[in-house]
GROMACS .gro file of C-alpha atoms in nm:
model
  445
    1MET     CA    1   0.000   0.000   0.000
    2THR     CA    2   0.276   0.242   0.080
    3GLN     CA    3   0.449   0.182  -0.252
    4ALA     CA    4   0.146   0.230  -0.479
    5PRO     CA    5   0.142   0.611  -0.469
    6ALA     CA    6   0.512   0.613  -0.549
    7ARG     CA    7   0.465   0.380  -0.844
    8ARG     CA    8   0.186   0.588  -0.999
    9PRO     CA    9   0.392   0.910  -1.034
   10ALA     CA   10   0.683   0.704  -1.166
   11SER     CA   11   0.451   0.535  -1.415
   12ARG     CA   12   0.303   0.869  -1.523
   13ARG     CA   13   0.650   1.010  -1.578
   14ARG     CA   14   0.742   0.708  -1.788
   15HIS     CA   15   0.428   0.748  -1.999
   16ASP     CA   16   0.486   1.122  -2.029
   17ARG     CA   17   0.840   1.072  -2.156
   18GLU     CA   18   0.729   0.812  -2.406
   19ILE     CA   19   0.430   1.013  -2.531
   20ALA     CA   20   0.644   1.324  -2.574
   21ALA     CA   21   0.924   1.131  -2.745
   22LEU     CA   22   0.679   0.998  -3.004
   23ALA     CA   23   0.432   1.288  -3.034
   24VAL     CA   24   0.670   1.584  -3.073
   25PRO     CA   25   0.857   1.448  -3.379
   26ALA     CA   26   0.526   1.321  -3.520
   27PHE     CA   27   0.383   1.673  -3.498
   28GLY     CA   28   0.683   1.811  -3.686
   29ALA     CA   29   0.639   1.554  -3.963
   30LEU     CA   30   0.266   1.626  -3.988
   31VAL     CA   31   0.323   2.001  -4.019
   32ALA     CA   32   0.587   1.945  -4.288
   33GLU     CA   33   0.336   1.768  -4.516
   34PRO     CA   34   0.115   2.070  -4.604
   35LEU     CA   35   0.428   2.277  -4.657
   36PHE     CA   36   0.480   2.087  -4.984
   37VAL     CA   37   0.163   2.240  -5.129
   38MET     CA   38   0.245   2.581  -4.983
   39ALA     CA   39   0.590   2.579  -5.146
   40ASP     CA   40   0.441   2.476  -5.479
   41SER     CA   41   0.178   2.751  -5.452
   42ALA     CA   42   0.435   3.019  -5.368
   43ILE     CA   43   0.651   2.927  -5.668
   44VAL     CA   44   0.374   2.865  -5.922
   45GLY     CA   45   0.185   3.176  -5.809
   46HIS     CA   46   0.445   3.394  -5.979
   47LEU     CA   47   0.373   3.228  -6.314
   48GLY     CA   48   0.021   3.370  -6.330
   49THR     CA   49  -0.332   3.340  -6.195
   50ALA     CA   50  -0.436   3.065  -6.437
   51GLN     CA   51  -0.139   2.850  -6.339
   52LEU     CA   52  -0.207   2.900  -5.968
   53ALA     CA   53  -0.574   2.816  -6.017
   54GLY     CA   54  -0.476   2.502  -6.208
   55LEU     CA   55  -0.239   2.402  -5.927
   56GLY     CA   56  -0.517   2.455  -5.674
   57VAL     CA   57  -0.753   2.217  -5.853
   58ALA     CA   58  -0.488   1.951  -5.916
   59SER     CA   59  -0.355   1.971  -5.559
   60ALA     CA   60  -0.707   1.925  -5.420
   61LEU     CA   61  -0.749   1.611  -5.632
   62LEU     CA   62  -0.410   1.473  -5.530
   63THR     CA   63  -0.461   1.550  -5.164
   64THR     CA   64  -0.798   1.376  -5.169
   65ALA     CA   65  -0.656   1.072  -5.347
   66VAL     CA   66  -0.366   1.032  -5.105
   67SER     CA   67  -0.567   1.106  -4.789
   68VAL     CA   68  -0.809   0.828  -4.877
   69PHE     CA   69  -0.520   0.583  -4.837
   70VAL     CA   70  -0.398   0.716  -4.502
   71PHE     CA   71  -0.502   0.378  -4.360
   72LEU     CA   72  -0.171   0.251  -4.502
   73ALA     CA   73   0.000   0.440  -4.219
   74TYR     CA   74  -0.259   0.376  -3.948
   75ALA     CA   75  -0.317   0.004  -4.002
   76THR     CA   76   0.055  -0.065  -4.050
   77THR     CA   77   0.145   0.121  -3.731
   78ALA     CA   78  -0.093  -0.091  -3.522
   79ALA     CA   79   0.005  -0.422  -3.681
   80VAL     CA   80   0.380  -0.361  -3.655
   81ALA     CA   81   0.354  -0.230  -3.296
   82ARG     CA   82   0.172  -0.546  -3.185
   83ARG     CA   83   0.453  -0.763  -3.312
   84VAL     CA   84   0.711  -0.535  -3.153
   85GLY     CA   85   0.530  -0.580  -2.822
   86ALA     CA   86   0.532  -0.956  -2.872
   87GLY     CA   87   0.909  -0.940  -2.919
   88ASP     CA   88   0.906  -1.061  -3.281
   89LEU     CA   89   1.086  -0.791  -3.481
   90GLN     CA   90   1.122  -1.018  -3.782
   91ALA     CA   91   0.745  -1.059  -3.808
   92ALA     CA   92   0.699  -0.686  -3.739
   93ILE     CA   93   0.912  -0.586  -4.036
   94ARG     CA   94   0.757  -0.861  -4.251
   95GLN     CA   95   0.416  -0.709  -4.171
   96GLY     CA   96   0.551  -0.368  -4.265
   97MET     CA   97   0.673  -0.501  -4.601
   98ASP     CA   98   0.324  -0.633  -4.672
   99GLY     CA   99   0.190  -0.280  -4.618
  100ILE     CA  100   0.454  -0.136  -4.851
  101TRP     CA  101   0.373  -0.387  -5.125
  102LEU     CA  102   0.004  -0.300  -5.086
  103ALA     CA  103   0.096   0.069  -5.124
  104LEU     CA  104   0.277  -0.002  -5.451
  105LEU     CA  105  -0.017  -0.198  -5.589
  106LEU     CA  106  -0.266   0.073  -5.494
  107GLY     CA  107  -0.038   0.342  -5.637
  108ALA     CA  108  -0.016   0.160  -5.971
  109ALA     CA  109  -0.396   0.134  -5.980
  110VAL     CA  110  -0.436   0.506  -5.907
  111ILE     CA  111  -0.196   0.593  -6.191
  112ALA     CA  112  -0.388   0.368  -6.431
  113ILE     CA  113  -0.711   0.550  -6.342
  114THR     CA  114  -0.578   0.905  -6.320
  115LEU     CA  115  -0.376   0.939  -6.641
  116PRO     CA  116  -0.664   0.880  -6.886
  117THR     CA  117  -0.930   1.052  -6.674
  118ALA     CA  118  -0.731   1.362  -6.570
  119PRO     CA  119  -0.920   1.608  -6.797
  120ALA     CA  120  -1.257   1.476  -6.677
  121LEU     CA  121  -1.150   1.493  -6.311
  122VAL     CA  122  -1.034   1.852  -6.355
  123ASP     CA  123  -1.365   1.940  -6.519
  124VAL     CA  124  -1.564   1.783  -6.232
  125PHE     CA  125  -1.375   2.004  -5.987
  126GLY     CA  126  -1.490   2.311  -6.182
  127ALA     CA  127  -1.162   2.438  -6.328
  128SER     CA  128  -1.206   2.734  -6.561
  129PRO     CA  129  -1.117   2.695  -6.932
  130THR     CA  130  -0.794   2.890  -6.878
  131ALA     CA  131  -0.689   2.694  -6.569
  132ALA     CA  132  -0.794   2.346  -6.688
  133PRO     CA  133  -0.491   2.278  -6.915
  134TYR     CA  134  -0.250   2.365  -6.634
  135ALA     CA  135  -0.444   2.154  -6.385
  136THR     CA  136  -0.443   1.857  -6.626
  137THR     CA  137  -0.069   1.888  -6.686
  138TYR     CA  138   0.012   1.908  -6.317
  139LEU     CA  139  -0.224   1.622  -6.229
  140ARG     CA  140  -0.091   1.382  -6.492
  141ILE     CA  141   0.273   1.438  -6.400
  142SER     CA  142   0.215   1.438  -6.024
  143ALA     CA  143   0.012   1.118  -6.049
  144LEU     CA  144   0.337   0.940  -6.138
  145GLY     CA  145   0.453   1.015  -5.785
  146ILE     CA  146   0.147   0.867  -5.613
  147PRO     CA  147   0.304   0.521  -5.562
  148ALA     CA  148   0.595   0.694  -5.389
  149MET     CA  149   0.353   0.898  -5.175
  150LEU     CA  150   0.171   0.581  -5.068
  151VAL     CA  151   0.501   0.404  -4.995
  152VAL     CA  152   0.589   0.700  -4.773
  153LEU     CA  153   0.260   0.651  -4.585
  154ALA     CA  154   0.313   0.278  -4.537
  155SER     CA  155   0.681   0.318  -4.445
  156THR     CA  156   0.592   0.589  -4.195
  157GLY     CA  157   0.352   0.340  -4.038
  158VAL     CA  158   0.630   0.081  -4.017
  159LEU     CA  159   0.863   0.319  -3.834
  160ARG     CA  160   0.590   0.445  -3.603
  161GLY     CA  161   0.510   0.083  -3.517
  162LEU     CA  162   0.878   0.035  -3.439
  163GLN     CA  163   0.841   0.331  -3.196
  164ASP     CA  164   1.042   0.564  -3.423
  165THR     CA  165   0.887   0.900  -3.514
  166LYS     CA  166   1.217   1.086  -3.546
  167THR     CA  167   1.317   0.933  -3.879
  168PRO     CA  168   0.986   1.038  -4.045
  169LEU     CA  169   1.048   1.391  -3.917
  170TYR     CA  170   1.397   1.404  -4.068
  171VAL     CA  171   1.274   1.262  -4.399
  172ALA     CA  172   0.979   1.504  -4.412
  173VAL     CA  173   1.200   1.808  -4.350
  174ALA     CA  174   1.459   1.694  -4.606
  175GLY     CA  175   1.179   1.624  -4.854
  176PHE     CA  176   1.034   1.972  -4.807
  177VAL     CA  177   1.371   2.138  -4.866
  178ALA     CA  178   1.438   1.923  -5.175
  179ASN     CA  179   1.088   1.989  -5.309
  180ALA     CA  180   1.126   2.367  -5.276
  181ALA     CA  181   1.470   2.366  -5.439
  182LEU     CA  182   1.363   2.136  -5.724
  183ASN     CA  183   1.048   2.339  -5.789
  184ALA     CA  184   1.236   2.667  -5.809
  185GLY     CA  185   1.505   2.518  -6.033
  186LEU     CA  186   1.270   2.338  -6.271
  187VAL     CA  187   1.000   2.607  -6.290
  188TYR     CA  188   1.229   2.903  -6.345
  189GLY     CA  189   1.583   2.769  -6.403
  190ALA     CA  190   1.477   2.508  -6.659
  191GLY     CA  191   1.177   2.711  -6.777
  192LEU     CA  192   0.934   2.419  -6.745
  193GLY     CA  193   0.657   2.623  -6.585
  194ILE     CA  194   0.389   2.434  -6.393
  195ALA     CA  195   0.519   2.104  -6.533
  196GLY     CA  196   0.849   2.175  -6.356
  197SER     CA  197   0.664   2.213  -6.027
  198ALA     CA  198   0.495   1.876  -6.079
  199TRP     CA  199   0.822   1.703  -6.170
  200GLY     CA  200   0.993   1.860  -5.868
  201THR     CA  201   0.727   1.715  -5.638
  202VAL     CA  202   0.749   1.371  -5.804
  203ILE     CA  203   1.129   1.362  -5.767
  204ALA     CA  204   1.111   1.474  -5.402
  205GLN     CA  205   0.846   1.214  -5.318
  206CYS     CA  206   1.044   0.938  -5.493
  207GLY     CA  207   1.353   1.044  -5.298
  208MET     CA  208   1.163   1.023  -4.970
  209ALA     CA  209   1.025   0.681  -5.062
  210ALA     CA  210   1.377   0.561  -5.149
  211VAL     CA  211   1.510   0.674  -4.810
  212TYR     CA  212   1.227   0.498  -4.628
  213LEU     CA  213   1.276   0.180  -4.829
  214GLY     CA  214   1.648   0.188  -4.748
  215VAL     CA  215   1.571   0.210  -4.376
  216VAL     CA  216   1.313  -0.071  -4.389
  217VAL     CA  217   1.531  -0.296  -4.608
  218ARG     CA  218   1.825  -0.258  -4.368
  219GLY     CA  219   1.598  -0.355  -4.081
  220ALA     CA  220   1.466  -0.654  -4.275
  221ARG     CA  221   1.814  -0.781  -4.348
  222ARG     CA  222   1.925  -0.727  -3.988
  223HIS     CA  223   1.636  -0.935  -3.854
  224GLY     CA  224   1.614  -1.189  -4.135
  225ALA     CA  225   1.274  -1.075  -4.267
  226SER     CA  226   1.178  -1.157  -4.625
  227LEU     CA  227   1.139  -0.870  -4.872
  228ARG     CA  228   0.935  -1.067  -5.123
  229PRO     CA  229   0.564  -0.993  -5.172
  230ASP     CA  230   0.340  -1.232  -4.980
  231ALA     CA  231  -0.014  -1.259  -5.119
  232ALA     CA  232  -0.167  -1.363  -4.786
  233GLY     CA  233   0.010  -1.083  -4.598
  234ILE     CA  234  -0.088  -0.820  -4.855
  235ARG     CA  235  -0.447  -0.942  -4.844
  236ALA     CA  236  -0.448  -0.922  -4.463
  237SER     CA  237  -0.312  -0.567  -4.478
  238ALA     CA  238  -0.587  -0.470  -4.723
  239GLN     CA  239  -0.856  -0.629  -4.505
  240ALA     CA  240  -0.730  -0.442  -4.199
  241GLY     CA  241  -0.736  -0.120  -4.401
  242VAL     CA  242  -1.092  -0.144  -4.532
  243PRO     CA  243  -1.265  -0.033  -4.207
  244LEU     CA  244  -1.021   0.257  -4.173
  245LEU     CA  245  -1.093   0.351  -4.535
  246VAL     CA  246  -1.464   0.365  -4.449
  247ARG     CA  247  -1.381   0.580  -4.149
  248THR     CA  248  -1.171   0.819  -4.358
  249LEU     CA  249  -1.431   0.849  -4.635
  250SER     CA  250  -1.700   0.923  -4.377
  251LEU     CA  251  -1.486   1.197  -4.225
  252ARG     CA  252  -1.418   1.344  -4.570
  253ALA     CA  253  -1.793   1.342  -4.636
  254ILE     CA  254  -1.850   1.535  -4.313
  255LEU     CA  255  -1.597   1.802  -4.409
  256MET     CA  256  -1.734   1.828  -4.764
  257THR     CA  257  -2.089   1.863  -4.631
  258ALA     CA  258  -1.980   2.143  -4.398
  259THR     CA  259  -1.812   2.327  -4.685
  260ALA     CA  260  -2.116   2.283  -4.911
  261VAL     CA  261  -2.347   2.421  -4.641
  262ALA     CA  262  -2.114   2.716  -4.578
  263ALA     CA  263  -2.121   2.796  -4.951
  264ARG     CA  264  -2.501   2.816  -4.936
  265LEU     CA  265  -2.483   3.067  -4.650
  266GLY     CA  266  -2.312   3.334  -4.864
  267ASP     CA  267  -1.974   3.458  -4.982
  268ALA     CA  268  -1.869   3.600  -4.645
  269ASP     CA  269  -1.963   3.276  -4.471
  270ILE     CA  270  -1.774   3.047  -4.708
  271ALA     CA  271  -1.469   3.274  -4.694
  272ALA     CA  272  -1.478   3.274  -4.313
  273HIS     CA  273  -1.538   2.899  -4.312
  274GLN     CA  274  -1.226   2.834  -4.519
  275ILE     CA  275  -1.018   3.043  -4.278
  276ILE     CA  276  -1.157   2.860  -3.976
  277LEU     CA  277  -1.119   2.521  -4.141
  278SER     CA  278  -0.751   2.592  -4.210
  279LEU     CA  279  -0.700   2.673  -3.841
  280TRP     CA  280  -0.901   2.370  -3.732
  281THR     CA  281  -0.679   2.152  -3.951
  282LEU     CA  282  -0.364   2.302  -3.799
  283LEU     CA  283  -0.494   2.239  -3.448
  284ALA     CA  284  -0.579   1.884  -3.552
  285PHE     CA  285  -0.212   1.823  -3.637
  286ALA     CA  286  -0.112   1.893  -3.277
  287LEU     CA  287  -0.379   1.658  -3.144
  288ASP     CA  288  -0.315   1.393  -3.409
  289ALA     CA  289   0.048   1.376  -3.296
  290ILE     CA  290  -0.071   1.244  -2.959
  291ALA     CA  291  -0.300   1.001  -3.141
  292ILE     CA  292  -0.001   0.869  -3.339
  293ALA     CA  293   0.185   0.812  -3.014
  294GLY     CA  294  -0.125   0.629  -2.892
  295GLN     CA  295  -0.131   0.398  -3.195
  296ALA     CA  296   0.230   0.293  -3.139
  297ILE     CA  297   0.217   0.262  -2.759
  298ILE     CA  298  -0.118   0.081  -2.733
  299GLY     CA  299  -0.028  -0.162  -3.010
  300ARG     CA  300   0.297  -0.248  -2.833
  301PHE     CA  301   0.130  -0.301  -2.494
  302LEU     CA  302  -0.141  -0.526  -2.639
  303GLY     CA  303   0.115  -0.721  -2.840
  304ALA     CA  304   0.299  -0.785  -2.513
  305GLY     CA  305  -0.026  -0.898  -2.345
  306ASP     CA  306  -0.017  -0.606  -2.099
  307THR     CA  307  -0.380  -0.491  -2.076
  308GLU     CA  308  -0.322  -0.294  -1.757
  309GLY     CA  309  -0.034  -0.106  -1.921
  310ALA     CA  310  -0.260  -0.030  -2.218
  311ARG     CA  311  -0.536   0.101  -1.990
  312GLU     CA  312  -0.291   0.313  -1.794
  313ALA     CA  313  -0.135   0.456  -2.111
  314CYS     CA  314  -0.483   0.530  -2.246
  315ARG     CA  315  -0.579   0.720  -1.930
  316ARG     CA  316  -0.260   0.923  -1.940
  317MET     CA  317  -0.300   1.009  -2.308
  318VAL     CA  318  -0.658   1.122  -2.247
  319GLN     CA  319  -0.520   1.359  -1.985
  320TRP     CA  320  -0.266   1.480  -2.240
  321GLY     CA  321  -0.537   1.531  -2.502
  322THR     CA  322  -0.758   1.724  -2.261
  323ALA     CA  323  -0.473   1.947  -2.143
  324VAL     CA  324  -0.347   2.019  -2.496
  325GLY     CA  325  -0.706   2.088  -2.606
  326VAL     CA  326  -0.753   2.342  -2.326
  327VAL     CA  327  -0.426   2.515  -2.415
  328LEU     CA  328  -0.513   2.527  -2.786
  329GLY     CA  329  -0.860   2.661  -2.707
  330LEU     CA  330  -0.717   2.941  -2.495
  331LEU     CA  331  -0.466   3.026  -2.769
  332VAL     CA  332  -0.745   3.052  -3.025
  333ILE     CA  333  -0.943   3.286  -2.800
  334VAL     CA  334  -0.642   3.508  -2.735
  335ALA     CA  335  -0.519   3.507  -3.094
  336ARG     CA  336  -0.854   3.565  -3.267
  337PRO     CA  337  -0.804   3.939  -3.326
  338VAL     CA  338  -0.452   3.878  -3.458
  339PHE     CA  339  -0.522   3.563  -3.658
  340LEU     CA  340  -0.805   3.686  -3.881
  341PRO     CA  341  -0.623   3.988  -4.037
  342LEU     CA  342  -0.361   3.746  -4.167
  343PHE     CA  343  -0.623   3.606  -4.405
  344THR     CA  344  -0.866   3.888  -4.478
  345ALA     CA  345  -0.918   4.262  -4.451
  346ASP     CA  346  -1.293   4.232  -4.516
  347PRO     CA  347  -1.476   4.342  -4.198
  348THR     CA  348  -1.781   4.131  -4.289
  349VAL     CA  349  -1.573   3.816  -4.309
  350LYS     CA  350  -1.404   3.903  -3.979
  351ASP     CA  351  -1.736   3.963  -3.805
  352THR     CA  352  -1.870   3.634  -3.940
  353ALA     CA  353  -1.566   3.438  -3.830
  354LEU     CA  354  -1.518   3.578  -3.479
  355PRO     CA  355  -1.810   3.405  -3.301
  356ALA     CA  356  -1.753   3.082  -3.495
  357LEU     CA  357  -1.389   3.084  -3.382
  358LEU     CA  358  -1.511   3.101  -3.025
  359VAL     CA  359  -1.709   2.780  -3.082
  360VAL     CA  360  -1.395   2.618  -3.225
  361ALA     CA  361  -1.195   2.729  -2.921
  362LEU     CA  362  -1.449   2.589  -2.674
  363SER     CA  363  -1.458   2.256  -2.858
  364GLN     CA  364  -1.083   2.191  -2.846
  365PRO     CA  365  -1.084   1.990  -2.520
  366ILE     CA  366  -1.347   1.763  -2.678
  367CYS     CA  367  -1.133   1.734  -2.992
  368GLY     CA  368  -0.830   1.650  -2.779
  369VAL     CA  369  -0.999   1.350  -2.619
  370VAL     CA  370  -1.154   1.237  -2.950
  371PHE     CA  371  -0.819   1.233  -3.131
  372VAL     CA  372  -0.654   1.042  -2.848
  373LEU     CA  373  -0.925   0.777  -2.822
  374ASP     CA  374  -0.926   0.745  -3.201
  375GLY     CA  375  -0.553   0.671  -3.187
  376VAL     CA  376  -0.594   0.428  -2.898
  377LEU     CA  377  -0.855   0.222  -3.084
  378MET     CA  378  -0.649   0.231  -3.403
  379GLY     CA  379  -0.352   0.104  -3.208
  380ALA     CA  380  -0.572  -0.175  -3.078
  381GLY     CA  381  -0.669  -0.266  -3.434
  382ASP     CA  382  -1.034  -0.186  -3.361
  383GLY     CA  383  -1.103  -0.065  -3.715
  384PRO     CA  384  -1.451  -0.215  -3.762
  385TYR     CA  385  -1.582  -0.031  -3.458
  386LEU     CA  386  -1.422   0.296  -3.573
  387ALA     CA  387  -1.587   0.257  -3.914
  388GLY     CA  388  -1.929   0.195  -3.762
  389ALA     CA  389  -1.895   0.480  -3.515
  390MET     CA  390  -1.799   0.724  -3.791
  391LEU     CA  391  -2.095   0.617  -4.005
  392VAL     CA  392  -2.324   0.688  -3.708
  393THR     CA  393  -2.157   1.027  -3.666
  394LEU     CA  394  -2.206   1.103  -4.035
  395ALA     CA  395  -2.574   1.009  -4.012
  396VAL     CA  396  -2.623   1.252  -3.722
  397PHE     CA  397  -2.413   1.536  -3.865
  398VAL     CA  398  -2.552   1.562  -4.217
  399PRO     CA  399  -2.915   1.639  -4.115
  400ALA     CA  400  -2.795   1.878  -3.843
  401ALA     CA  401  -2.574   2.066  -4.092
  402LEU     CA  402  -2.841   2.079  -4.363
  403LEU     CA  403  -3.090   2.228  -4.114
  404VAL     CA  404  -2.859   2.524  -4.045
  405PRO     CA  405  -2.964   2.731  -4.351
  406VAL     CA  406  -3.325   2.607  -4.325
  407PHE     CA  407  -3.363   2.767  -3.983
  408GLY     CA  408  -3.165   3.076  -4.077
  409GLY     CA  409  -2.855   2.979  -3.885
  410GLY     CA  410  -2.518   3.119  -3.985
  411LEU     CA  411  -2.160   3.004  -3.974
  412THR     CA  412  -2.158   2.991  -3.594
  413ALA     CA  413  -2.449   2.746  -3.604
  414LEU     CA  414  -2.266   2.537  -3.865
  415TRP     CA  415  -1.960   2.512  -3.641
  416GLY     CA  416  -2.199   2.427  -3.360
  417ALA     CA  417  -2.300   2.130  -3.575
  418MET     CA  418  -1.931   2.047  -3.617
  419THR     CA  419  -1.896   2.050  -3.239
  420LEU     CA  420  -2.200   1.819  -3.217
  421MET     CA  421  -2.020   1.589  -3.459
  422MET     CA  422  -1.712   1.579  -3.236
  423THR     CA  423  -1.932   1.522  -2.930
  424ILE     CA  424  -2.096   1.221  -3.096
  425ARG     CA  425  -1.751   1.087  -3.177
  426LEU     CA  426  -1.647   1.142  -2.815
  427LEU     CA  427  -1.949   0.949  -2.689
  428THR     CA  428  -1.900   0.652  -2.923
  429LEU     CA  429  -1.526   0.630  -2.857
  430TRP     CA  430  -1.565   0.671  -2.481
  431LEU     CA  431  -1.825   0.392  -2.466
  432ARG     CA  432  -1.592   0.161  -2.654
  433THR     CA  433  -1.285   0.228  -2.441
  434ARG     CA  434  -1.492   0.200  -2.124
  435SER     CA  435  -1.626  -0.141  -2.233
  436GLY     CA  436  -1.276  -0.289  -2.255
  437ARG     CA  437  -1.366  -0.486  -2.569
  438TRP     CA  438  -1.074  -0.326  -2.752
  439LEU     CA  439  -0.826  -0.492  -2.516
  440VAL     CA  440  -0.745  -0.787  -2.743
  441THR     CA  441  -0.390  -0.910  -2.676
  442GLY     CA  442  -0.138  -1.098  -2.886
  443PRO     CA  443   0.080  -1.036  -3.192
  444THR     CA  444  -0.231  -1.021  -3.414
  445ARG     CA  445  -0.585  -0.913  -3.343
   0.00000   0.00000   0.00000
């Protein structure tokens, strides 16, 4: 009895060190990803408005295509971490190779679809006649880099499962620097225009994929893991990814519905919505970093058969998520008057955004817990439940969002519906973690 209080602080400190060691580099890598598009936009923007508009359409298509396959990172992280916890590094890396082979197959399929349909895809996204040729050019060239992008996702999952988030940070930063340099050189130095920007991104992504593959291959050779494709392993990786794909598509549908409703509210509302959504996404990176730590840590504990360690780590990460959410919410409240002028000088847009930003700020503690529990259940390999819970959330959110303009609500009401969405997610995830049904131990779920 006298030792228990001493053990709890020691255990909390151990969890804190481990969460920080995984989450901080993960946050840096997450922030580096959108910088690719920002660098491309800054360089292409000087070519002309039509080129920048074309880049915007093509980038939206590429981002959507790649984000759909984010399960390559999530599912691989959980599967590899379980085997790490079980002490079988050879099987862990073998599992990671299955995810990488799946990424290559999916990337080849995306190329086969994108190249012939690029003009039609650009047209569906509403590109103007002047911007469409640039968008098509950029999309067709950049599509050649999609297999590399997906390999990066899967390889990132392998390293996260191996409890390494520093290497992805280093690769992401190096990739950003290379991308910016290649874009500037090819767009202006070589005079290739928007095609140069696309080729620069493809080369940078292929370089990142090559570095990741080098790291994974060295690990495979060190532990005697096979590098050959295994049909059963690839099929298992795909099956584990399907529920997470459903979850991701449901979340994308929620965000698209919110944007569509904001567009119906008026120009000032959609402009303010885009500003708020960009901030919400940035805040999500900070919270997602803790979720990534959760995937790796929970998977390892369950692989080792340590359910009590998994519960304890979950509790501590929830505390982290709540605390970070409170801090982010306070920062949003304090920074509101400074943040908005960075994006607009229109007083109507500012007035529309200010109260909605307050709703976003107040919801951050909820978001913090949601992201953490999402990561915990992903780490446990509880994909089917996550898919079902997100479908329920989608079913609740869509009617609530569509009723906003019907009842004369504005952007603040829409972001109230977004907060309702996060609250539903909190409820479903909390019920699952409380039930203990996610605590399935062993090297595989």
